[in-house]
Amino acid sequence: MEPATMTHDETKVFHRDITAIPPRVQRAEGVHLWDEAGNRYLDASSGLNVVVNIGYGVKEVLDAMHKQAELVAFCGGFTSAPQEDLAQVLADMAPGDLNHVRFTSGGAEATETAIKLARHYFVESGQPSKWKVIGRWKSFHGNTLGALAASGYSARRLEYTPYLSNFPHISPAYDMAAAEELEAAILNEGPDEIAAFIAEPVVGSADLARIPPEGYFKRIREICDKYNILFIADEVLCGIGRTGKNFAIDHWNVVPDIIIFGKGVSSGYTPLGGIITTDAIYDAIAAGSGLFDHGYTYSGNPLSCAVGLAVLNYLNEHHLVERAADTGKYLLDSLRQALANSPIVGEISGLGMLTGIELVADKVTRSPFAGSKRIGARIGKATRERGVLINPGFGAPSLPSDPERIGVCPSFIFTREDVDQTVAALSAALAQVAQEEGLA
Ligand code: PLP
């Protein structure tokens, strides 16, 4: 299969990696994509960035988009029925008293909004010394500078550290000792300085499908409450049904103070993200200045909100969150069965339609391949040559000592037959690359 590709001197687009410009897509439908050379791909990656939760070309969403574009696509200075209705649906989906939604155009803007809201809440409540956000190493909250400061993705941060606020980070391990580290970090910095702790309930690109043990987030919640610190759950990748519950944090029955969402909320039909926060935070601002003076030109634009509303209505009407939980179990079992004996596969983890596969040069020591081997990208390419798209990692891992992780994160409409086709293609690709490395 020869994809439709370009070289860097044939394009005016400044691509992310100008040495490896991706193929040119032409159209998409359901779980399939076609490139301009006419090749058909089964998309087991939800659009590479884990976005397309409900599949491509859903008529109800296209109709809603068209209808809203005809009515009004953009207009500052007004609220709109789609914005109001979408906020209601999100408040209904979110746990506890998370009832108040502020929209953005994507995940990084939403992280910036969450950080500023945490700070603003404490300013309004007469505790203006609280500003720092504690994050976790091997986490990712977006590529804008505030979000990157909270992130613990060394490969993406290092060059930009002069611009990054000096936010503390705790251990990337998801175990109970790491939860206790939060208390130590708070005491070391001084609780009066700390506004919030931010974490992905199931980790995305920095450590794909890293899942916390039972009790981790319960303990985090206790520590945050003890020191009057807000808990921000970044659900941009793992939320909106991806793990088989509305939000990943629901697996542990913990209620955050702020949820950040993006990606799947519009299933990629238009750019959309935002935050959901509690009655307590909203009421504190209502009792104070009444103003959270932060936003973006496209915050809450009627077109994206109409799309988000149609996507969530489709998700809920077709019970796709339950389906993600069910197919996700089959996916994880199938991956574990098929790949257990691969000499280059270490740990395999997953929750719902979010799985991660660790790539190792040595199965016993679980040591990584050298970064220069671009092992994840090669497996992605070898799988693509078999007509299937997986998540071939997200660039360099956080640290050179970390094994790279690739993933299979399909749309929730994937069938068991689609899973079987994906697992077969991935097994063959892994065998090919293991052989190239002399490890077969
Ligand atoms: N938070 C998480 C957990 C993410 O995975 C991402 C993107 O991958 C972001 C935030 C940033 O979202 P965006 O790329 O829409 O700005």
Tab-separated table of C-alpha atoms and ligand atoms in Angstrom:
chain	number	residue	atom	x	y	z
A	1	MET	CA	0.000	0.000	0.000
A	2	GLU	CA	1.600	3.285	-1.212
A	3	PRO	CA	0.178	6.253	0.725
A	4	ALA	CA	-0.228	9.714	-0.864
A	5	THR	CA	2.774	11.568	0.629
A	6	MET	CA	4.699	14.807	0.040
A	7	THR	CA	8.230	16.038	0.647
A	8	HIS	CA	9.042	19.225	2.578
A	9	ASP	CA	9.799	21.257	-0.559
A	10	GLU	CA	6.402	20.408	-2.071
A	11	THR	CA	4.390	22.094	0.722
A	12	LYS	CA	3.888	25.587	2.115
A	13	VAL	CA	2.598	24.092	5.381
A	14	PHE	CA	5.170	24.146	8.194
A	15	HIS	CA	4.530	20.570	9.321
A	16	ARG	CA	5.410	19.350	12.818
A	17	ASP	CA	8.107	17.006	11.467
A	18	ILE	CA	9.188	18.240	8.058
A	19	THR	CA	11.198	15.051	7.504
A	20	ALA	CA	8.076	12.887	7.764
A	21	ILE	CA	5.030	14.642	6.334
A	22	PRO	CA	1.907	12.526	6.903
A	23	PRO	CA	-0.185	11.158	4.009
A	24	ARG	CA	-2.954	13.333	2.518
A	25	VAL	CA	-6.380	12.285	3.758
A	26	GLN	CA	-9.345	12.575	1.422
A	27	ARG	CA	-12.428	11.414	3.293
A	28	ALA	CA	-13.679	9.359	6.228
A	29	GLU	CA	-16.765	7.393	7.187
A	30	GLY	CA	-17.533	5.339	10.299
A	31	VAL	CA	-14.216	3.789	11.358
A	32	HIS	CA	-12.516	4.088	7.952
A	33	LEU	CA	-10.349	6.736	6.263
A	34	TRP	CA	-9.253	7.026	2.631
A	35	ASP	CA	-6.110	8.841	1.479
A	36	GLU	CA	-5.767	10.622	-1.870
A	37	ALA	CA	-4.109	7.559	-3.412
A	38	GLY	CA	-7.325	5.634	-2.751
A	39	ASN	CA	-6.003	3.510	0.131
A	40	ARG	CA	-8.538	2.575	2.798
A	41	TYR	CA	-7.468	2.411	6.462
A	42	LEU	CA	-9.223	0.996	9.499
A	43	ASP	CA	-8.774	3.734	12.131
A	44	ALA	CA	-8.023	2.145	15.527
A	45	SER	CA	-6.571	5.433	16.831
A	46	SER	CA	-9.624	7.753	16.849
A	47	GLY	CA	-7.879	10.181	14.531
A	48	LEU	CA	-4.367	9.629	15.943
A	49	ASN	CA	-4.911	12.085	18.819
A	50	VAL	CA	-7.652	10.018	20.530
A	51	VAL	CA	-10.475	12.350	19.557
A	52	VAL	CA	-13.060	10.725	17.255
A	53	ASN	CA	-15.127	8.961	19.926
A	54	ILE	CA	-18.280	8.408	17.839
A	55	GLY	CA	-16.707	7.742	14.421
A	56	TYR	CA	-16.584	9.780	11.216
A	57	GLY	CA	-19.402	11.271	9.169
A	58	VAL	CA	-22.283	10.852	11.652
A	59	LYS	CA	-25.292	12.350	9.876
A	60	GLU	CA	-26.945	13.767	13.007
A	61	VAL	CA	-23.793	15.795	13.745
A	62	LEU	CA	-23.411	17.019	10.148
A	63	ASP	CA	-27.080	18.066	10.107
A	64	ALA	CA	-26.721	19.948	13.413
A	65	MET	CA	-23.580	21.658	12.106
A	66	HIS	CA	-25.289	22.744	8.904
A	67	LYS	CA	-28.423	23.940	10.679
A	68	GLN	CA	-26.444	25.994	13.205
A	69	ALA	CA	-24.132	27.465	10.537
A	70	GLU	CA	-27.210	28.731	8.715
A	71	LEU	CA	-28.646	30.257	11.906
A	72	VAL	CA	-25.481	31.851	13.343
A	73	ALA	CA	-21.962	30.406	13.383
A	74	PHE	CA	-20.298	33.086	15.484
A	75	CYS	CA	-21.413	36.082	17.475
A	76	GLY	CA	-19.696	37.595	20.526
A	77	GLY	CA	-21.816	39.350	23.136
A	78	PHE	CA	-24.606	36.735	23.203
A	79	THR	CA	-25.166	33.370	24.732
A	80	SER	CA	-27.012	30.800	22.615
A	81	ALA	CA	-29.282	27.783	22.893
A	82	PRO	CA	-26.472	25.362	21.869
A	83	GLN	CA	-24.093	26.773	24.497
A	84	GLU	CA	-26.725	26.663	27.254
A	85	ASP	CA	-27.950	23.172	26.313
A	86	LEU	CA	-24.459	21.702	25.977
A	87	ALA	CA	-23.486	23.068	29.401
A	88	GLN	CA	-26.583	21.367	30.840
A	89	VAL	CA	-25.693	18.005	29.247
A	90	LEU	CA	-22.107	18.215	30.546
A	91	ALA	CA	-23.314	19.163	34.043
A	92	ASP	CA	-25.632	16.128	33.957
A	93	MET	CA	-22.768	13.844	32.871
A	94	ALA	CA	-20.284	15.155	35.466
A	95	PRO	CA	-20.167	13.778	39.030
A	96	GLY	CA	-21.235	15.566	42.225
A	97	ASP	CA	-21.998	19.268	42.048
A	98	LEU	CA	-19.813	20.015	39.026
A	99	ASN	CA	-22.500	22.142	37.416
A	100	HIS	CA	-20.831	25.132	35.774
A	101	VAL	CA	-19.133	25.063	32.374
A	102	ARG	CA	-16.759	27.504	30.646
A	103	PHE	CA	-15.984	26.633	27.006
A	104	THR	CA	-12.709	26.957	25.089
A	105	SER	CA	-11.481	25.833	21.661
A	106	GLY	CA	-9.399	22.902	22.914
A	107	GLY	CA	-7.545	21.160	25.706
A	108	ALA	CA	-4.575	23.450	26.303
A	109	GLU	CA	-6.809	26.530	26.515
A	110	ALA	CA	-8.962	24.595	28.965
A	111	THR	CA	-5.947	23.784	31.165
A	112	GLU	CA	-5.015	27.492	31.177
A	113	THR	CA	-8.610	28.231	32.190
A	114	ALA	CA	-8.481	25.693	35.043
A	115	ILE	CA	-5.193	27.081	36.391
A	116	LYS	CA	-6.473	30.647	36.267
A	117	LEU	CA	-9.823	29.678	37.798
A	118	ALA	CA	-8.064	27.952	40.736
A	119	ARG	CA	-6.006	31.096	41.319
A	120	HIS	CA	-9.008	33.391	40.868
A	121	TYR	CA	-11.089	31.379	43.323
A	122	PHE	CA	-8.492	31.895	46.067
A	123	VAL	CA	-8.133	35.597	45.262
A	124	GLU	CA	-11.908	35.980	45.519
A	125	SER	CA	-11.933	34.006	48.778
A	126	GLY	CA	-9.329	36.227	50.452
A	127	GLN	CA	-6.363	33.843	50.103
A	128	PRO	CA	-4.286	35.561	47.402
A	129	SER	CA	-1.036	33.835	48.423
A	130	LYS	CA	-2.243	30.590	46.832
A	131	TRP	CA	-1.111	30.308	43.196
A	132	LYS	CA	1.112	27.272	42.525
A	133	VAL	CA	-0.147	24.127	40.823
A	134	ILE	CA	1.427	20.782	41.695
A	135	GLY	CA	1.605	18.345	38.784
A	136	ARG	CA	2.960	14.840	38.163
A	137	TRP	CA	5.997	13.887	36.156
A	138	LYS	CA	5.060	11.967	32.999
A	139	SER	CA	1.857	13.902	32.507
A	140	PHE	CA	0.629	16.146	29.703
A	141	HIS	CA	-1.836	19.002	29.965
A	142	GLY	CA	-1.182	20.894	26.713
A	143	ASN	CA	1.504	22.769	24.796
A	144	THR	CA	0.727	26.351	25.847
A	145	LEU	CA	3.137	27.693	28.460
A	146	GLY	CA	0.936	27.520	31.564
A	147	ALA	CA	-0.248	24.031	30.658
A	148	LEU	CA	3.314	22.965	29.870
A	149	ALA	CA	4.511	24.275	33.254
A	150	ALA	CA	1.981	22.002	34.961
A	151	SER	CA	2.864	19.106	32.641
A	152	GLY	CA	5.616	16.638	33.439
A	153	TYR	CA	6.582	15.703	29.889
A	154	SER	CA	10.312	16.393	29.871
A	155	ALA	CA	10.856	15.912	26.130
A	156	ARG	CA	8.284	18.616	25.381
A	157	ARG	CA	9.250	20.988	28.266
A	158	LEU	CA	13.033	21.161	28.431
A	159	GLU	CA	13.690	23.634	25.602
A	160	TYR	CA	11.046	26.004	26.968
A	161	THR	CA	11.811	25.909	30.699
A	162	PRO	CA	12.891	29.600	30.754
A	163	TYR	CA	9.235	30.466	30.085
A	164	LEU	CA	7.685	28.002	32.533
A	165	SER	CA	6.458	28.836	36.035
A	166	ASN	CA	8.312	26.844	38.627
A	167	PHE	CA	5.477	24.456	39.495
A	168	PRO	CA	6.371	21.437	41.689
A	169	HIS	CA	5.873	17.889	40.392
A	170	ILE	CA	5.443	14.611	42.244
A	171	SER	CA	6.459	11.102	41.218
A	172	PRO	CA	4.887	9.685	38.047
A	173	ALA	CA	4.240	6.323	39.696
A	174	TYR	CA	0.588	5.564	40.191
A	175	ASP	CA	0.932	3.925	43.624
A	176	MET	CA	0.039	4.817	47.195
A	177	ALA	CA	3.563	6.053	48.042
A	178	ALA	CA	3.274	8.591	45.226
A	179	ALA	CA	-0.065	9.759	46.617
A	180	GLU	CA	1.647	10.430	49.953
A	181	GLU	CA	4.273	12.478	48.090
A	182	LEU	CA	1.602	15.067	47.445
A	183	GLU	CA	1.400	15.858	51.148
A	184	ALA	CA	5.204	16.169	51.348
A	185	ALA	CA	5.257	18.500	48.322
A	186	ILE	CA	2.522	20.673	49.865
A	187	LEU	CA	4.398	20.920	53.165
A	188	ASN	CA	7.720	21.634	51.429
A	189	GLU	CA	6.258	24.484	49.393
A	190	GLY	CA	3.914	25.692	52.123
A	191	PRO	CA	0.148	25.066	51.822
A	192	ASP	CA	-0.445	28.818	51.658
A	193	GLU	CA	1.286	28.899	48.279
A	194	ILE	CA	-0.514	25.971	46.665
A	195	ALA	CA	-3.763	26.497	44.768
A	196	ALA	CA	-4.251	23.136	43.053
A	197	PHE	CA	-3.076	19.641	42.199
A	198	ILE	CA	-3.574	18.539	38.584
A	199	ALA	CA	-3.571	14.968	37.227
A	200	GLU	CA	-4.927	12.870	34.384
A	201	PRO	CA	-7.056	10.137	36.038
A	202	VAL	CA	-5.786	7.792	33.303
A	203	VAL	CA	-2.617	9.109	31.687
A	204	GLY	CA	-2.546	10.035	27.993
A	205	SER	CA	0.364	10.791	25.707
A	206	ALA	CA	3.108	11.099	28.351
A	207	ASP	CA	2.604	7.553	29.688
A	208	LEU	CA	-0.208	6.029	27.649
A	209	ALA	CA	-2.875	4.183	29.638
A	210	ARG	CA	-1.105	4.373	33.013
A	211	ILE	CA	-3.897	3.507	35.456
A	212	PRO	CA	-3.889	4.381	39.171
A	213	PRO	CA	-4.639	1.743	41.808
A	214	GLU	CA	-7.838	1.758	43.847
A	215	GLY	CA	-7.372	4.306	46.609
A	216	TYR	CA	-4.918	6.666	44.870
A	217	PHE	CA	-7.387	9.410	44.046
A	218	LYS	CA	-9.325	8.923	47.270
A	219	ARG	CA	-6.103	9.692	49.157
A	220	ILE	CA	-5.348	12.634	46.813
A	221	ARG	CA	-8.805	14.032	47.560
A	222	GLU	CA	-8.215	13.704	51.345
A	223	ILE	CA	-4.863	15.479	51.134
A	224	CYS	CA	-6.279	18.280	48.976
A	225	ASP	CA	-9.163	18.768	51.419
A	226	LYS	CA	-6.811	18.785	54.424
A	227	TYR	CA	-4.766	21.691	53.001
A	228	ASN	CA	-7.542	23.545	51.160
A	229	ILE	CA	-6.159	22.741	47.723
A	230	LEU	CA	-8.264	22.238	44.597
A	231	PHE	CA	-8.087	18.965	42.690
A	232	ILE	CA	-8.141	19.443	38.910
A	233	ALA	CA	-8.850	16.287	36.866
A	234	ASP	CA	-7.564	16.616	33.307
A	235	GLU	CA	-10.037	14.504	31.329
A	236	VAL	CA	-9.146	15.921	27.905
A	237	LEU	CA	-8.069	12.507	26.610
A	238	CYS	CA	-9.572	10.037	29.106
A	239	GLY	CA	-12.963	11.758	29.589
A	240	ILE	CA	-16.301	11.797	27.717
A	241	GLY	CA	-16.684	8.024	27.882
A	242	ARG	CA	-13.245	6.942	26.662
A	243	THR	CA	-12.597	4.639	29.655
A	244	GLY	CA	-16.121	3.236	29.802
A	245	LYS	CA	-17.498	5.789	32.311
A	246	ASN	CA	-18.536	9.385	31.592
A	247	PHE	CA	-15.299	10.592	33.205
A	248	ALA	CA	-12.326	8.417	34.139
A	249	ILE	CA	-12.346	9.733	37.711
A	250	ASP	CA	-15.804	8.101	38.091
A	251	HIS	CA	-14.029	4.707	38.302
A	252	TRP	CA	-12.843	5.742	41.766
A	253	ASN	CA	-15.932	7.685	42.922
A	254	VAL	CA	-13.944	10.829	43.591
A	255	VAL	CA	-15.336	14.284	42.815
A	256	PRO	CA	-12.758	16.837	41.604
A	257	ASP	CA	-13.155	20.607	41.954
A	258	ILE	CA	-12.511	21.199	38.264
A	259	ILE	CA	-12.737	18.829	35.284
A	260	ILE	CA	-10.928	19.772	32.083
A	261	PHE	CA	-12.443	18.347	28.872
A	262	GLY	CA	-11.689	18.527	25.140
A	263	LYS	CA	-11.123	16.090	22.274
A	264	GLY	CA	-14.089	13.664	22.433
A	265	VAL	CA	-16.615	16.336	23.473
A	266	SER	CA	-16.926	17.301	19.787
A	267	SER	CA	-15.469	14.018	18.496
A	268	GLY	CA	-13.246	16.213	16.314
A	269	TYR	CA	-16.081	17.635	14.171
A	270	THR	CA	-15.053	21.163	15.292
A	271	PRO	CA	-12.500	22.426	17.864
A	272	LEU	CA	-14.003	22.451	21.379
A	273	GLY	CA	-12.934	22.097	25.014
A	274	GLY	CA	-13.609	23.601	28.412
A	275	ILE	CA	-13.864	23.182	32.152
A	276	ILE	CA	-16.630	22.139	34.527
A	277	THR	CA	-16.533	23.372	38.104
A	278	THR	CA	-18.426	23.069	41.365
A	279	ASP	CA	-21.204	25.039	42.984
A	280	ALA	CA	-18.739	26.062	45.737
A	281	ILE	CA	-16.301	27.713	43.317
A	282	TYR	CA	-19.045	29.301	41.238
A	283	ASP	CA	-20.853	30.574	44.347
A	284	ALA	CA	-17.631	32.056	45.784
A	285	ILE	CA	-17.197	34.096	42.615
A	286	ALA	CA	-20.888	34.999	42.548
A	287	ALA	CA	-20.562	36.257	46.142
A	288	GLY	CA	-17.400	38.188	45.264
A	289	SER	CA	-16.766	40.214	42.113
A	290	GLY	CA	-19.089	38.083	39.976
A	291	LEU	CA	-16.401	38.123	37.297
A	292	PHE	CA	-13.964	35.502	36.021
A	293	ASP	CA	-12.415	37.755	33.409
A	294	HIS	CA	-10.826	35.165	31.170
A	295	GLY	CA	-11.809	33.764	27.795
A	296	TYR	CA	-11.009	33.411	24.131
A	297	THR	CA	-12.576	34.741	20.949
A	298	TYR	CA	-14.097	31.354	20.146
A	299	SER	CA	-15.227	30.450	23.698
A	300	GLY	CA	-18.748	29.050	23.504
A	301	ASN	CA	-19.221	29.795	19.803
A	302	PRO	CA	-22.638	28.528	18.681
A	303	LEU	CA	-21.283	26.306	15.894
A	304	SER	CA	-18.918	24.240	18.056
A	305	CYS	CA	-21.466	24.055	20.859
A	306	ALA	CA	-24.157	22.779	18.450
A	307	VAL	CA	-21.681	20.139	17.301
A	308	GLY	CA	-20.785	19.181	20.904
A	309	LEU	CA	-24.472	18.928	21.762
A	310	ALA	CA	-25.187	16.673	18.766
A	311	VAL	CA	-22.139	14.507	19.600
A	312	LEU	CA	-23.117	14.037	23.263
A	313	ASN	CA	-26.763	13.388	22.350
A	314	TYR	CA	-25.581	10.723	19.892
A	315	LEU	CA	-23.202	9.248	22.489
A	316	ASN	CA	-25.942	9.042	25.116
A	317	GLU	CA	-28.767	7.894	22.809
A	318	HIS	CA	-26.664	5.042	21.399
A	319	HIS	CA	-25.244	4.040	24.813
A	320	LEU	CA	-21.730	4.356	23.431
A	321	VAL	CA	-20.095	4.795	26.854
A	322	GLU	CA	-21.372	1.361	27.914
A	323	ARG	CA	-20.266	0.005	24.554
A	324	ALA	CA	-16.758	1.481	25.084
A	325	ALA	CA	-16.562	-0.379	28.421
A	326	ASP	CA	-17.654	-3.659	26.844
A	327	THR	CA	-15.573	-3.560	23.641
A	328	GLY	CA	-12.668	-2.173	25.666
A	329	LYS	CA	-12.540	-5.357	27.783
A	330	TYR	CA	-12.511	-7.481	24.635
A	331	LEU	CA	-9.776	-5.255	23.153
A	332	LEU	CA	-7.523	-5.527	26.221
A	333	ASP	CA	-7.998	-9.317	26.473
A	334	SER	CA	-7.291	-9.725	22.753
A	335	LEU	CA	-4.121	-7.607	22.922
A	336	ARG	CA	-2.855	-9.503	25.966
A	337	GLN	CA	-3.527	-12.875	24.356
A	338	ALA	CA	-2.036	-12.023	20.971
A	339	LEU	CA	1.002	-10.048	22.124
A	340	ALA	CA	2.027	-11.855	25.313
A	341	ASN	CA	4.827	-13.734	23.562
A	342	SER	CA	6.146	-10.879	21.454
A	343	PRO	CA	9.821	-10.393	22.394
A	344	ILE	CA	9.448	-6.589	22.208
A	345	VAL	CA	6.253	-6.142	24.237
A	346	GLY	CA	6.378	-5.443	27.981
A	347	GLU	CA	3.381	-4.319	30.028
A	348	ILE	CA	-0.040	-3.962	28.382
A	349	SER	CA	-2.609	-1.821	30.199
A	350	GLY	CA	-6.005	-0.438	29.383
A	351	LEU	CA	-9.361	0.838	30.537
A	352	GLY	CA	-12.221	1.044	28.052
A	353	MET	CA	-11.067	2.168	24.619
A	354	LEU	CA	-7.746	3.452	25.948
A	355	THR	CA	-4.905	0.930	25.846
A	356	GLY	CA	-1.133	1.222	26.075
A	357	ILE	CA	1.565	-1.231	25.017
A	358	GLU	CA	5.094	-0.867	26.348
A	359	LEU	CA	7.897	-1.552	23.832
A	360	VAL	CA	11.016	-3.132	25.297
A	361	ALA	CA	14.406	-4.186	23.941
A	362	ASP	CA	14.656	-6.796	26.705
A	363	LYS	CA	11.542	-8.534	27.988
A	364	VAL	CA	13.092	-9.452	31.354
A	365	THR	CA	14.688	-6.129	32.340
A	366	ARG	CA	12.065	-4.116	30.413
A	367	SER	CA	14.816	-1.814	29.141
A	368	PRO	CA	13.825	0.569	26.333
A	369	PHE	CA	15.038	0.714	22.749
A	370	ALA	CA	17.358	3.625	21.912
A	371	GLY	CA	15.266	6.643	20.888
A	372	SER	CA	17.123	6.828	17.563
A	373	LYS	CA	15.507	3.518	16.544
A	374	ARG	CA	12.093	5.279	16.484
A	375	ILE	CA	10.606	1.932	17.360
A	376	GLY	CA	7.036	3.163	17.977
A	377	ALA	CA	6.924	5.075	14.685
A	378	ARG	CA	8.207	2.011	12.817
A	379	ILE	CA	5.531	-0.208	14.337
A	380	GLY	CA	2.924	2.423	13.476
A	381	LYS	CA	4.151	2.432	9.865
A	382	ALA	CA	4.271	-1.364	9.628
A	383	THR	CA	0.690	-1.538	10.978
A	384	ARG	CA	-0.420	1.189	8.552
A	385	GLU	CA	1.072	-0.811	5.674
A	386	ARG	CA	-1.369	-3.535	6.734
A	387	GLY	CA	-4.262	-1.073	6.416
A	388	VAL	CA	-4.741	-0.284	10.125
A	389	LEU	CA	-3.989	2.931	12.038
A	390	ILE	CA	-2.931	2.675	15.685
A	391	ASN	CA	-1.521	5.297	18.076
A	392	PRO	CA	2.203	4.899	17.365
A	393	GLY	CA	3.303	6.838	20.433
A	394	PHE	CA	3.353	10.596	20.771
A	395	GLY	CA	6.952	11.448	19.915
A	396	ALA	CA	9.797	10.965	22.361
A	397	PRO	CA	8.920	9.420	25.726
A	398	SER	CA	9.267	11.660	28.789
A	399	LEU	CA	12.783	10.388	29.568
A	400	PRO	CA	15.293	8.287	27.567
A	401	SER	CA	15.102	5.629	30.310
A	402	ASP	CA	11.346	5.194	29.756
A	403	PRO	CA	10.189	2.485	27.363
A	404	GLU	CA	8.095	3.963	24.568
A	405	ARG	CA	4.383	3.138	24.638
A	406	ILE	CA	2.123	2.745	21.641
A	407	GLY	CA	-1.635	2.408	21.872
A	408	VAL	CA	-4.834	1.157	20.366
A	409	CYS	CA	-7.551	3.719	21.133
A	410	PRO	CA	-10.441	3.201	18.693
A	411	SER	CA	-13.794	4.916	18.347
A	412	PHE	CA	-16.527	3.543	20.589
A	413	ILE	CA	-18.396	2.186	17.544
A	414	PHE	CA	-15.608	-0.324	16.841
A	415	THR	CA	-16.960	-3.871	16.493
A	416	ARG	CA	-15.275	-7.034	17.767
A	417	GLU	CA	-14.396	-7.831	14.125
A	418	ASP	CA	-12.662	-4.435	13.872
A	419	VAL	CA	-10.732	-5.308	17.047
A	420	ASP	CA	-9.723	-8.681	15.579
A	421	GLN	CA	-8.479	-7.039	12.372
A	422	THR	CA	-6.495	-4.470	14.368
A	423	VAL	CA	-4.887	-7.013	16.675
A	424	ALA	CA	-3.912	-9.235	13.719
A	425	ALA	CA	-2.279	-6.310	11.869
A	426	LEU	CA	-0.473	-5.109	14.985
A	427	SER	CA	0.812	-8.620	15.833
A	428	ALA	CA	2.208	-8.971	12.317
A	429	ALA	CA	3.796	-5.506	12.473
A	430	LEU	CA	5.399	-6.285	15.849
A	431	ALA	CA	6.762	-9.571	14.498
A	432	GLN	CA	8.215	-7.739	11.483
A	433	VAL	CA	9.953	-5.087	13.592
A	434	ALA	CA	11.182	-7.667	16.145
A	435	GLN	CA	12.734	-9.575	13.242
A	436	GLU	CA	14.367	-6.408	11.875
A	437	GLU	CA	15.894	-5.962	15.335
A	438	GLY	CA	17.144	-9.562	15.402
A	439	LEU	CA	14.845	-10.326	18.352
A	440	ALA	CA	12.345	-12.681	16.741
B	1	PLP	N1	-4.628	17.410	28.316
B	1	PLP	C1	-4.451	16.144	27.889
B	1	PLP	C2	-4.593	15.027	28.858
B	1	PLP	C3	-4.143	15.883	26.554
B	1	PLP	O1	-3.970	14.622	26.123
B	1	PLP	C4	-4.033	16.968	25.649
B	1	PLP	C5	-3.690	16.745	24.227
B	1	PLP	O2	-3.198	15.735	23.816
B	1	PLP	C6	-4.216	18.259	26.135
B	1	PLP	C7	-4.522	18.450	27.471
B	1	PLP	C8	-4.119	19.431	25.207
B	1	PLP	O3	-5.201	19.477	24.339
B	1	PLP	P1	-5.129	20.274	22.956
B	1	PLP	O4	-4.125	19.562	22.110
B	1	PLP	O5	-6.535	20.198	22.440
B	1	PLP	O6	-4.703	21.656	23.261
